Short mmCIF file of C-alpha atoms and ligand atoms in Angstrom, two decimals:
data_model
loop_
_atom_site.label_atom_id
_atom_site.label_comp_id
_atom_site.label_asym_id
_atom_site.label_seq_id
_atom_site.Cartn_x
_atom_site.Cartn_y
_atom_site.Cartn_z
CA UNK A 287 0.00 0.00 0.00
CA UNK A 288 1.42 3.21 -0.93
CA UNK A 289 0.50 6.50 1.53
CA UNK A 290 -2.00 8.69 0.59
CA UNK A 291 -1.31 11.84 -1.88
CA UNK A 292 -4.29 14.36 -0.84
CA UNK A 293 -4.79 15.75 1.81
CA UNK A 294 -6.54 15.72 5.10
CA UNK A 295 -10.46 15.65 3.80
CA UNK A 296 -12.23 19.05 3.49
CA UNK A 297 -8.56 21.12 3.84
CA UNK A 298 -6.39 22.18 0.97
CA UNK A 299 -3.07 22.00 -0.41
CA UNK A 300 -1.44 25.14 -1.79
CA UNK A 301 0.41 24.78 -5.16
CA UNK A 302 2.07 27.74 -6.12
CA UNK A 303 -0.53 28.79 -8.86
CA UNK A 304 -3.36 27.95 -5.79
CA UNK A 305 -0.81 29.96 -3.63
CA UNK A 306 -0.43 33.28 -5.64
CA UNK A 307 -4.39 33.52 -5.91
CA UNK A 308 -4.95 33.17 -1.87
CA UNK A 309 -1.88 35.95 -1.76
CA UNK A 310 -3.91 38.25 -4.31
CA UNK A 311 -7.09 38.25 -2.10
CA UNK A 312 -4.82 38.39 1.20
CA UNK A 313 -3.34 41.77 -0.69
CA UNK A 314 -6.32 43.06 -1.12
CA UNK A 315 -8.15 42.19 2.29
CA UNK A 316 -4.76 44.20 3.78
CA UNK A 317 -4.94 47.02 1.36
CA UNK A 318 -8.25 47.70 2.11
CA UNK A 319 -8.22 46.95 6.13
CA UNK A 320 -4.57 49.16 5.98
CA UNK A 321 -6.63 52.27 4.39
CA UNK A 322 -9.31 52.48 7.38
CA UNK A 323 -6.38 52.16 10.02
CA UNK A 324 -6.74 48.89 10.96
CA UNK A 325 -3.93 46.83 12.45
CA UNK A 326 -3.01 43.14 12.01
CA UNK A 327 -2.87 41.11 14.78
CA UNK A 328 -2.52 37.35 15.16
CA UNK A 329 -2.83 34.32 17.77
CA UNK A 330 -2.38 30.73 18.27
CA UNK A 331 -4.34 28.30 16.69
CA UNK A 332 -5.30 26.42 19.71
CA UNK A 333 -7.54 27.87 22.41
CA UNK A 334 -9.44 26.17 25.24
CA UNK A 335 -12.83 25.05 24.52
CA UNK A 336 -14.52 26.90 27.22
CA UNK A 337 -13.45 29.98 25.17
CA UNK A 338 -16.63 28.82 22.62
CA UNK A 339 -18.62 27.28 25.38
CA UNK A 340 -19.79 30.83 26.87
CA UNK A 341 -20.73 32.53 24.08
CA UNK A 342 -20.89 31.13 20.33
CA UNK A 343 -23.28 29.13 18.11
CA UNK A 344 -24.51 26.06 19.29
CA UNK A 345 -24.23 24.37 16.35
CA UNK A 346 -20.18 25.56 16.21
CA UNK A 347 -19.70 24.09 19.36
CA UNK A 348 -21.44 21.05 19.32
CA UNK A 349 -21.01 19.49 15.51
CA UNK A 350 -17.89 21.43 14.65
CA UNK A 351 -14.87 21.98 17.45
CA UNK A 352 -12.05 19.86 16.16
CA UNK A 353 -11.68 18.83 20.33
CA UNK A 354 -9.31 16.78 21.98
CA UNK A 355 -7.23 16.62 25.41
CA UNK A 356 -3.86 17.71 25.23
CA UNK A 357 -1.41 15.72 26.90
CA UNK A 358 -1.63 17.68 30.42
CA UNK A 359 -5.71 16.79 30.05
CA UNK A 360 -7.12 20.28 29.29
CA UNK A 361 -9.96 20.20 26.63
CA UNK A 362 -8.77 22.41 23.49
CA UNK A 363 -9.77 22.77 20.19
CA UNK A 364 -8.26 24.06 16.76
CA UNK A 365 -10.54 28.04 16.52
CA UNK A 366 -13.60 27.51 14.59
CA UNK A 367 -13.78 31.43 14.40
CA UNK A 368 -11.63 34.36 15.36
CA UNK A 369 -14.39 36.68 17.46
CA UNK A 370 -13.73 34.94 20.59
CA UNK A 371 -9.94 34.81 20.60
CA UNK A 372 -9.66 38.75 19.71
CA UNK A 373 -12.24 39.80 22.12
CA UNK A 374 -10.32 37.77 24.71
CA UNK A 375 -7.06 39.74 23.54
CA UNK A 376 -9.03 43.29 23.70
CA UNK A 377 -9.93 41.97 27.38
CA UNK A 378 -6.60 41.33 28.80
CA UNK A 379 -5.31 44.44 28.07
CA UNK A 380 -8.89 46.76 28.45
CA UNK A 381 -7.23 49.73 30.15
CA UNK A 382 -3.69 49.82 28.38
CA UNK A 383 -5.69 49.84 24.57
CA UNK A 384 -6.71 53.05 22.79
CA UNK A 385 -10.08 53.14 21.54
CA UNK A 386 -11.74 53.50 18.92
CA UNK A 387 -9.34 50.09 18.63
CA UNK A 388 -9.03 48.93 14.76
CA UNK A 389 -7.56 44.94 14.74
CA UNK A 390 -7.70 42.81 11.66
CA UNK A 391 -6.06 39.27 11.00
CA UNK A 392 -6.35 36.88 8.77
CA UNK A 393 -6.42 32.98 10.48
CA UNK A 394 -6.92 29.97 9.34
CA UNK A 395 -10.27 28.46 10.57
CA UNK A 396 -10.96 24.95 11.31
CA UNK A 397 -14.78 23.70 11.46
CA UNK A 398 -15.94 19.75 11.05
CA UNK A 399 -18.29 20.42 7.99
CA UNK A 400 -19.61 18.38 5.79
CA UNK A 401 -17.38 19.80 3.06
CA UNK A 402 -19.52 21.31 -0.16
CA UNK A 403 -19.22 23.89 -2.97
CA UNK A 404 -18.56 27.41 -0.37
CA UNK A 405 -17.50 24.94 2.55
CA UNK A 406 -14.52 23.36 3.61
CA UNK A 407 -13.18 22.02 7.14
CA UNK A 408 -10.36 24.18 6.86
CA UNK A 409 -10.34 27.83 5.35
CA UNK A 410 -8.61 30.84 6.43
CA UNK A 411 -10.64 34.57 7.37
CA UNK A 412 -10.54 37.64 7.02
CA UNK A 413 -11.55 39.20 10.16
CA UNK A 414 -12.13 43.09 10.94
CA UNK A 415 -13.17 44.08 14.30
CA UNK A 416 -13.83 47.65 15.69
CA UNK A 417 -13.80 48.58 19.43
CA UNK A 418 -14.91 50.65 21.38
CA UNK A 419 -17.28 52.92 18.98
CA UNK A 420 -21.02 52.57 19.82
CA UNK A 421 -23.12 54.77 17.90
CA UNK A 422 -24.15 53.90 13.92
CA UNK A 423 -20.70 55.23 12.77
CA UNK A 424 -19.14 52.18 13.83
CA UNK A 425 -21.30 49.94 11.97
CA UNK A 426 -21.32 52.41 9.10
CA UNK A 427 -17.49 51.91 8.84
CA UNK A 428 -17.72 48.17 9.06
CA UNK A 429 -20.05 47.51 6.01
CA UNK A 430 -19.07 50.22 4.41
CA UNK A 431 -14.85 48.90 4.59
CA UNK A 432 -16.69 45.27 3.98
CA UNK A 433 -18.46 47.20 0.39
CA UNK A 434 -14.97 48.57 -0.25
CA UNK A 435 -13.12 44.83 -0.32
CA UNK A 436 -15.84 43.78 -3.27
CA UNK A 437 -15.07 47.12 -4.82
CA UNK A 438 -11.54 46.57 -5.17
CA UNK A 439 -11.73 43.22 -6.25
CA UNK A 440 -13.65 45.02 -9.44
CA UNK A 441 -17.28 44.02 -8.24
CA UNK A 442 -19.80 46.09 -9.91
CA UNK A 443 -23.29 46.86 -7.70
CA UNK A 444 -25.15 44.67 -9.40
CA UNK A 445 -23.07 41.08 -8.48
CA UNK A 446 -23.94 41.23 -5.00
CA UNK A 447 -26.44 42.76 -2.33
CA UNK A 448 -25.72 43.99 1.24
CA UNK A 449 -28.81 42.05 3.25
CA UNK A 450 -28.76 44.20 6.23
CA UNK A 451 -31.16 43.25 10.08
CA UNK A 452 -30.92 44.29 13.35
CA UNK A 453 -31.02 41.55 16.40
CA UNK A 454 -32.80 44.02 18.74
CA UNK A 455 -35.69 44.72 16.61
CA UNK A 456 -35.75 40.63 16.18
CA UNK A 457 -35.34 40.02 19.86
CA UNK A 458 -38.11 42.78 20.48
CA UNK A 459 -39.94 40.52 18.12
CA UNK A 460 -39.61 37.33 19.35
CA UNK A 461 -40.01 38.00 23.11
CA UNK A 462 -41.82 41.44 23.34
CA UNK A 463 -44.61 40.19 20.59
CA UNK A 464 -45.18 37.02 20.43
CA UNK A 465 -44.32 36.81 24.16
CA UNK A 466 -41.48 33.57 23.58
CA UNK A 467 -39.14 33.10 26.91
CA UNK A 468 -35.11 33.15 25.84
CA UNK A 469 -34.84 29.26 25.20
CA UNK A 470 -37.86 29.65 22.46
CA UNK A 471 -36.96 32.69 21.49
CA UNK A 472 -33.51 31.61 20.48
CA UNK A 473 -35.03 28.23 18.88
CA UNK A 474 -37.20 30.55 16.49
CA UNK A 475 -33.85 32.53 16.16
CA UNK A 476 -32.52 29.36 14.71
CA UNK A 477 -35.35 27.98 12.77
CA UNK A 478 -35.05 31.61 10.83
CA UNK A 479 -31.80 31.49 10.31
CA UNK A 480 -31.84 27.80 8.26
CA UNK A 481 -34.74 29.00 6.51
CA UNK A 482 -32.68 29.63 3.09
CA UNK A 483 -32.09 25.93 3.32
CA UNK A 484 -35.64 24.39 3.81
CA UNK A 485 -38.87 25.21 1.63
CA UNK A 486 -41.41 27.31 2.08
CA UNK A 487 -43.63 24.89 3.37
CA UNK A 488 -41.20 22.93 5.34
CA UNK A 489 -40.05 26.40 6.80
CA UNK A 490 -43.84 27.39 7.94
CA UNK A 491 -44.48 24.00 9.57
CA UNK A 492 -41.29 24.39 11.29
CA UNK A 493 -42.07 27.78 12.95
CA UNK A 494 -45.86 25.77 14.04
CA UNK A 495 -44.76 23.41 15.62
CA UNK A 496 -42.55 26.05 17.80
CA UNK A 497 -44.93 28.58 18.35
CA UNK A 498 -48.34 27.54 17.55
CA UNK A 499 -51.44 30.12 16.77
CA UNK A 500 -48.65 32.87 17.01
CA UNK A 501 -47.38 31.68 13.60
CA UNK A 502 -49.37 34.23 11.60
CA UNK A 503 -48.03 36.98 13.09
CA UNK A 504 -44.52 36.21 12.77
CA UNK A 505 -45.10 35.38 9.40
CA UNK A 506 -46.62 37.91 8.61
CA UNK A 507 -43.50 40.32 9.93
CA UNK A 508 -40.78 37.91 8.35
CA UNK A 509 -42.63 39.03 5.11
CA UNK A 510 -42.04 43.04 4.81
CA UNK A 511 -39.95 43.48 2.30
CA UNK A 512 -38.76 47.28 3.91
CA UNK A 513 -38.53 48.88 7.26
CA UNK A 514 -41.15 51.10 5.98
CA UNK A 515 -43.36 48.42 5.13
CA UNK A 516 -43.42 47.65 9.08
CA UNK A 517 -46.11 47.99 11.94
CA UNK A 518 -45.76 51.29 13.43
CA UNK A 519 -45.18 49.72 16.67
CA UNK A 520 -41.75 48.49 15.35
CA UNK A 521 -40.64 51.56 13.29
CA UNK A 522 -40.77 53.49 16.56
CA UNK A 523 -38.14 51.43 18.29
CA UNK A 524 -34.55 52.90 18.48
CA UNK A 525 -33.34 50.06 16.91
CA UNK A 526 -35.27 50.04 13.85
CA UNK A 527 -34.47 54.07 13.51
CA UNK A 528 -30.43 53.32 13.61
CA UNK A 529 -31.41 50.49 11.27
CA UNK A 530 -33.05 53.08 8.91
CA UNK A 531 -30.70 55.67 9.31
CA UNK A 532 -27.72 53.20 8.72
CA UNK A 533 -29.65 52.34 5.14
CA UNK A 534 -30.05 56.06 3.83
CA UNK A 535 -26.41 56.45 5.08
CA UNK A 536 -25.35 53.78 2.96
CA UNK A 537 -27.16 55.17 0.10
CA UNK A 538 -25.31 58.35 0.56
CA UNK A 539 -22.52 56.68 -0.05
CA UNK A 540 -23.80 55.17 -3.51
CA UNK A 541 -23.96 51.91 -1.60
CA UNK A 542 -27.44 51.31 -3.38
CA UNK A 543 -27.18 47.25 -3.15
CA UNK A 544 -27.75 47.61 0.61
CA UNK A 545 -31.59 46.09 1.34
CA UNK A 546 -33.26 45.27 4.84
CA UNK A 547 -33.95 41.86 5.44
CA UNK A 548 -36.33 40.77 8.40
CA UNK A 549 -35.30 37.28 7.47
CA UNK A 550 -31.19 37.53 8.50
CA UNK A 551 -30.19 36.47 11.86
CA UNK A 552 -26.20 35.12 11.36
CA UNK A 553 -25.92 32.09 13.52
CA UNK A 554 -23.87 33.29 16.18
CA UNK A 555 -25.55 34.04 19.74
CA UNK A 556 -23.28 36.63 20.52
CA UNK A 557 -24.61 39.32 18.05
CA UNK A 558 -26.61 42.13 20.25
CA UNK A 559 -27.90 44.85 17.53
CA UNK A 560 -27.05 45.72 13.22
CA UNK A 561 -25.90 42.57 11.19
CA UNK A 562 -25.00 42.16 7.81
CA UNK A 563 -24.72 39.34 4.76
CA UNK A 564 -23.19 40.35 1.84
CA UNK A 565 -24.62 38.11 -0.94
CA UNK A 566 -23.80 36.49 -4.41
CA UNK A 567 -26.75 37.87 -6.98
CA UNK A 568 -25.21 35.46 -9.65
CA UNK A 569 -27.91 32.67 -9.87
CA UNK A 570 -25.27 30.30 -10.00
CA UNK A 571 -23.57 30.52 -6.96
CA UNK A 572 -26.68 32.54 -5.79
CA UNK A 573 -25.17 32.42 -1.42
CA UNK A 574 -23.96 34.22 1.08
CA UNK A 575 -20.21 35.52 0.98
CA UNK A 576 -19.46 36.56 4.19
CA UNK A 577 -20.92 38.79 7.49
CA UNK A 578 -20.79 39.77 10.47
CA UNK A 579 -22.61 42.19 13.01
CA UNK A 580 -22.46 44.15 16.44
CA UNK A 581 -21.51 42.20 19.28
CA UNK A 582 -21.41 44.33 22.74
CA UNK A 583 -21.37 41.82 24.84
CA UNK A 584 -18.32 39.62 24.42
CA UNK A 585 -15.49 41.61 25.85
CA UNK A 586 -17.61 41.79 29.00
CA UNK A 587 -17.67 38.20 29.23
CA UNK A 588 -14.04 38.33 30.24
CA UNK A 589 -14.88 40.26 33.60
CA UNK A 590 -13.90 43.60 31.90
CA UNK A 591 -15.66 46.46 31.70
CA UNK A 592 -17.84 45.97 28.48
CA UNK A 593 -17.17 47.37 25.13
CA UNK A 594 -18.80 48.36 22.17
CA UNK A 595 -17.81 45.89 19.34
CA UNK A 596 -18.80 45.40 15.49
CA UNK A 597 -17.07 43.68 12.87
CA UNK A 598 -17.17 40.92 10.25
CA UNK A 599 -15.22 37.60 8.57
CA UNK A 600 -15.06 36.97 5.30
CA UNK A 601 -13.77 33.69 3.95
CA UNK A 602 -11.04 32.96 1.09
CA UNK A 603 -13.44 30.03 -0.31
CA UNK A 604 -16.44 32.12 -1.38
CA UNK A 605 -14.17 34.58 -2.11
CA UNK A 606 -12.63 32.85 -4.89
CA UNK A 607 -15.64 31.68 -5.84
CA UNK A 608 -17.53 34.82 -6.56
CA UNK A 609 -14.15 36.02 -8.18
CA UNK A 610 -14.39 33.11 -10.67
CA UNK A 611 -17.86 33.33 -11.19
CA UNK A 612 -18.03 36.79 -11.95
CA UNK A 613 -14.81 36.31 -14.45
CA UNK A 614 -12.90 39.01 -11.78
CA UNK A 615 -9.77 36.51 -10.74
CA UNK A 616 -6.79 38.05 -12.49
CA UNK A 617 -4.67 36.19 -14.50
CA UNK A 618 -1.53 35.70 -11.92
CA UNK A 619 2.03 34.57 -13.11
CA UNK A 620 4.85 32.97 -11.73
CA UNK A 621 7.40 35.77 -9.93
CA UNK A 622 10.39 34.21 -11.83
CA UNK A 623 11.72 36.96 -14.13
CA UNK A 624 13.83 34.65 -15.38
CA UNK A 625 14.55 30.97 -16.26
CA UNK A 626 18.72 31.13 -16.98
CA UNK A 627 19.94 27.40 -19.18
CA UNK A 628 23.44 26.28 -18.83
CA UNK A 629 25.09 25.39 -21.65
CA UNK A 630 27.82 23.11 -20.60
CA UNK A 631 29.28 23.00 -17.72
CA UNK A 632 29.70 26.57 -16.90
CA UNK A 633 28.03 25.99 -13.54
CA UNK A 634 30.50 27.62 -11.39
CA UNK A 635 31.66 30.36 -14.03
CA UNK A 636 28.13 31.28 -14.46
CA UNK A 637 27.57 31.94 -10.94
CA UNK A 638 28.78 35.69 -10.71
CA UNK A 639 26.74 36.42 -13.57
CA UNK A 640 23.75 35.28 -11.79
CA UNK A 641 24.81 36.95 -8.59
CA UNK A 642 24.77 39.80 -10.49
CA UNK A 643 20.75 39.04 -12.14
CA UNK A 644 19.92 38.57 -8.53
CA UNK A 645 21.28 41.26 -7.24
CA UNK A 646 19.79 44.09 -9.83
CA UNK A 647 16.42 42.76 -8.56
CA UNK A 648 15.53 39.86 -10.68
CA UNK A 649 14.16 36.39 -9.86
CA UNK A 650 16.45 34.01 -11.46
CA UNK A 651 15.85 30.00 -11.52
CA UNK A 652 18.59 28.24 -12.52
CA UNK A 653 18.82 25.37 -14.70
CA UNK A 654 21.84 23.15 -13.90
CA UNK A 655 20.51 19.46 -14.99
CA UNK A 656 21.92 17.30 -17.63
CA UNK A 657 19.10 17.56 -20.22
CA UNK A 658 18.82 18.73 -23.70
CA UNK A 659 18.61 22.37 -24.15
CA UNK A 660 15.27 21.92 -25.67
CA UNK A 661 13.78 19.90 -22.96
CA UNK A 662 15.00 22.41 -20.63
CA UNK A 663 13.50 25.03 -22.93
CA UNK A 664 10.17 23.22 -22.38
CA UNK A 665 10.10 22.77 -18.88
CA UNK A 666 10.91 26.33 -18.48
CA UNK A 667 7.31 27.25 -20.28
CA UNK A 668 5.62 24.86 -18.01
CA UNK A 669 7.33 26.32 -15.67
CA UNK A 670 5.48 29.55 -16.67
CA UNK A 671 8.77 31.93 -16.86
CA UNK A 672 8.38 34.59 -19.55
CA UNK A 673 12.00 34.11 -20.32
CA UNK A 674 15.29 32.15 -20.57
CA UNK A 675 18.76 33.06 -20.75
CA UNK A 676 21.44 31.06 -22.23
CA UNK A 677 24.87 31.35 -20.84
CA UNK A 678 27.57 28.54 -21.96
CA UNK A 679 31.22 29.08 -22.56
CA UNK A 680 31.60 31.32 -25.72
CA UNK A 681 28.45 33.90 -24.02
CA UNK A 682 31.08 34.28 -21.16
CA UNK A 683 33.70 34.76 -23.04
CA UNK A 684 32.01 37.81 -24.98
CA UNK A 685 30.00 38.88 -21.88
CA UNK A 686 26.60 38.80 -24.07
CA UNK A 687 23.79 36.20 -23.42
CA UNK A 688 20.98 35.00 -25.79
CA UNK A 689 17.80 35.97 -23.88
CA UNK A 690 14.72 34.44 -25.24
CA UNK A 691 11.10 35.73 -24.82
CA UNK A 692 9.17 32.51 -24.49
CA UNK A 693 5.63 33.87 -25.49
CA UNK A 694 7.09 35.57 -29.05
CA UNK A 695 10.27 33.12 -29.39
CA UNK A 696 12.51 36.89 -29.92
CA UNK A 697 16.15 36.10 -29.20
CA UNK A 698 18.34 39.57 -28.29
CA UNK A 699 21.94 39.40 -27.73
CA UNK A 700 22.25 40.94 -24.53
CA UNK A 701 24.97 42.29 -21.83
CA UNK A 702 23.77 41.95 -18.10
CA UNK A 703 23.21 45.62 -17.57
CA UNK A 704 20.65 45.65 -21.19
CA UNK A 705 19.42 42.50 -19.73
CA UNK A 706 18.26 43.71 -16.09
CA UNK A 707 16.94 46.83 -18.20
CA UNK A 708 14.71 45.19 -20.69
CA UNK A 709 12.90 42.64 -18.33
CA UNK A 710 12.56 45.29 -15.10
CA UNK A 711 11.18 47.98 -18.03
CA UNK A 712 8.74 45.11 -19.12
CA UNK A 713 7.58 43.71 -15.70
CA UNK A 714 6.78 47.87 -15.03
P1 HAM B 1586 -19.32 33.18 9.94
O1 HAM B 1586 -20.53 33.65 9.20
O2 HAM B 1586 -19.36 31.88 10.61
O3 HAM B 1586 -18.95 34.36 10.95
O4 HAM B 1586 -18.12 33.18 8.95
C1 HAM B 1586 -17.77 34.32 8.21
C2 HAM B 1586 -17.40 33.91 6.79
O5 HAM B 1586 -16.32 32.98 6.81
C3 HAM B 1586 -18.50 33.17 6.05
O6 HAM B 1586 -19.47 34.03 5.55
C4 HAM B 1586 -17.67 32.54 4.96
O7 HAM B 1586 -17.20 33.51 4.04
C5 HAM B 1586 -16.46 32.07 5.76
N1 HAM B 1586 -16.64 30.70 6.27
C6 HAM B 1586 -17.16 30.31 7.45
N2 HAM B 1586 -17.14 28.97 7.57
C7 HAM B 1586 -16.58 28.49 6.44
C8 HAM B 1586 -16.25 27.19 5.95
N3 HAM B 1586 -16.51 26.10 6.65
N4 HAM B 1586 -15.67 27.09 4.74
C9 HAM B 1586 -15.37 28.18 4.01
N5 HAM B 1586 -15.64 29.43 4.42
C10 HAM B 1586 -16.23 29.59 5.61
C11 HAM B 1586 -17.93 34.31 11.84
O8 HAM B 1586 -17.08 33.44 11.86
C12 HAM B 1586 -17.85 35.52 12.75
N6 HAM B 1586 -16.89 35.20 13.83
C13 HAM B 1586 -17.46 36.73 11.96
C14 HAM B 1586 -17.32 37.98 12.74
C15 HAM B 1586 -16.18 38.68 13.00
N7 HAM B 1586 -18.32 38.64 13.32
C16 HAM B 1586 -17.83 39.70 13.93
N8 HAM B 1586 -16.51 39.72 13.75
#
């Protein structure tokens, strides 16, 4: 039996092509997160499980902690998320931090999923947290960094929609209207949130057994299609008027793909107030991308004084995704400049020449084997390098090297100095 050659089921290897696209939308998560003064941070992989215990999603912590007992007998798990862990940071050092307090990382993730098209067990997250900012600003700033990511990756307004809810207004709903305790309250929360994923009828039955003769009415809510299109009982609450004001805000930024949705809870139980989902409108991969929501309760958790916390994670996996869909993944080369083919052996004379490649900036890859010039031609296209440069005895001698552009097949007789010239002009 020979071992296995892929890789743990649901995680990926990284080639270098897979490599250079997860280091395109890393570039652009930082660029963006950079420009609104955010700062990276980063921690371990393994935390303790109570961490997710107080405060998470059920459904996280029960069906999809990668557990076990390390070997002093304390429970720990690989992070299924990064909200607990930074809020747990932000606590130890409360008083010492500056607020407003602008953190972003980007972990890897590990959740035991049943692993499907947008899902994997292991995928890494871009997460962007704000602290200590608790008036609509702070959300503003969050979705509208979170628009500014799918700008830069060249979305236009009509790929995707901003799906925006507040938890208050559906907390006032559950328990203030139809009268729920927490425990049902939170099931309904639930049932709500999976209701993408069952029909219409399925959904509906769902909701009666829960809650009986008070199904109508929370139907009947779960259909308004705008916060205008609400009872006036509801449009008077404080939560429903930052909700509103948060929408024509967003329109004032030409943010017009932003919509209210009565429907979006995100899973987690942590969120207290505004939360977001930023959607794929492409009927093909026709999800949710990533979201995320204010969460004022979490640092408190951590006996500290409690702070005022919104933010969001967005995942490289349905990132890609709606990049491919939408034909917006660039087309992203090797960074070898240059593929350099020993004729003879001129391995040691030839290495001051390359010193000298490397030096004025270039990425060189040297080919030192005992093939045939052509099949080291050819393995330099697979390779993907642009060019090759020839260098046997008689190109020393003369100090001029045949450099070859692989894409045209142009040869130029070259000295080092024209050499480092053409291909740094060309790569500019
Ligand atoms: P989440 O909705 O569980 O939120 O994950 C955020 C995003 O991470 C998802 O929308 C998706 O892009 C990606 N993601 C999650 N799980 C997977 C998976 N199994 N495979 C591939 N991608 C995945 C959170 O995790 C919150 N902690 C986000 C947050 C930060 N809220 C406030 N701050």
């Amino acid at each position: 039996m020979f071992l296995q050659k892929t890789p743990y089921k649901g995680a990926r290897d990284f080639y270098p092509e897979d490599k250079r696209i997860q280091d395109y939308i890393f570039s652009i998560w930082r660029q963006v997160a950079s420009s609104y003064g955010y700062e990276e941070y980063d921690a371990p992989i393994i935390e303790p499980l109570e961490l997710y215990t107080a405060k998470t999603s059920e459904e996280i912590v029960d069906q999809q902690t990668y557990v076990f007992e390390d070997r002093g007998g304390r429970k720990v798990t690989l992070r299924p998320e990064m909200t607990p862990t930074v809020s747990r940071m932000v606590a130890a050092r409360r008083q010492e931090l500056a607020y407003p307090l602008r953190l972003f990382s980007i972990p890897n993730l590990w959740r035991y999923e049943r692993p499907q098209k947008g899902r994997m067990r292991e995928h890494w997250q871009l997460n962007v947290d704000l602290f200590g900012v608790d008036n609509i600003a702070g959300d503003h700033e969050i979705i509208q960094l979170a628009d500014q990511i799918m700008q830069k990756f060249g979305a236009q307004r009509d790929m995707y929609t901003i799906r925006l809810n507040s938890r208050e207004l559906i907390n006032h709903i559950t328990k203030n209207i139809l009268g729920l305790d927490e425990a049902k309250s939170q099931e309904v929360i639930r049932q709500i949130d999976k209701k993408d994923k069952i029909d219409a009828f399925g959904f509906d039955k769902s909701i009666k057994e829960l809650i009986g003769d008070k199904t109508d009415k929370l139907l009947g809510l779960l259909g308004c299609p705008e916060i205008t299109n609400l009872p006036d009982e509801l449009k008077d609450l404080p939560a429903v008027k930052r909700l509103h004001k948060l929408e024509m805000m967003l329109a004032r930024d030409e943010i017009v793909n932003a919509k209210f949705d009565i429907t979006l809870m995100r899973g987690f139980d942590y969120y207290t107030d505004i939360v977001f989902e930023i959607y794929d409108n492409n009927p093909d991969n026709n999800r949710s991308l990533f979201g995320g929501g204010r969460y004022d309760g979490l640092v408190g958790k951590f006996g500290v004084e409690p702070l005022p916390t919104a933010g969001f994670g967005m995942g490289d996996v349905t990132t890609k995704e709606f990049l491919d869909c939408h034909g917006l993944m660039p087309q992203l080369d090797t960074r070898v400049d240059l593929g350099v083919i020993l004729i003879g052996d001129v391995y040691q004379q030839a290495s001051s020449i390359i010193k000298e490649l490397r030096n004025g900036g270039l990425s060189v890859a040297v080919d030192a084997t005992d093939k045939s010039i052509d099949k080291k031609i050819k393995s330099a296209d697979k390779s993907g390098y642009k060019n090759v440069l020839f260098i046997g005895e008689q190109e020393i001698a003369e100090q001029k090297y045949k450099l070859k552009d692989l894409k045209t097949s142009q040869e130029d007789l070259l000295t080092i100095e024209k050499i480092l010239g053409k291909i740094k002009f060309k790569d500019n």
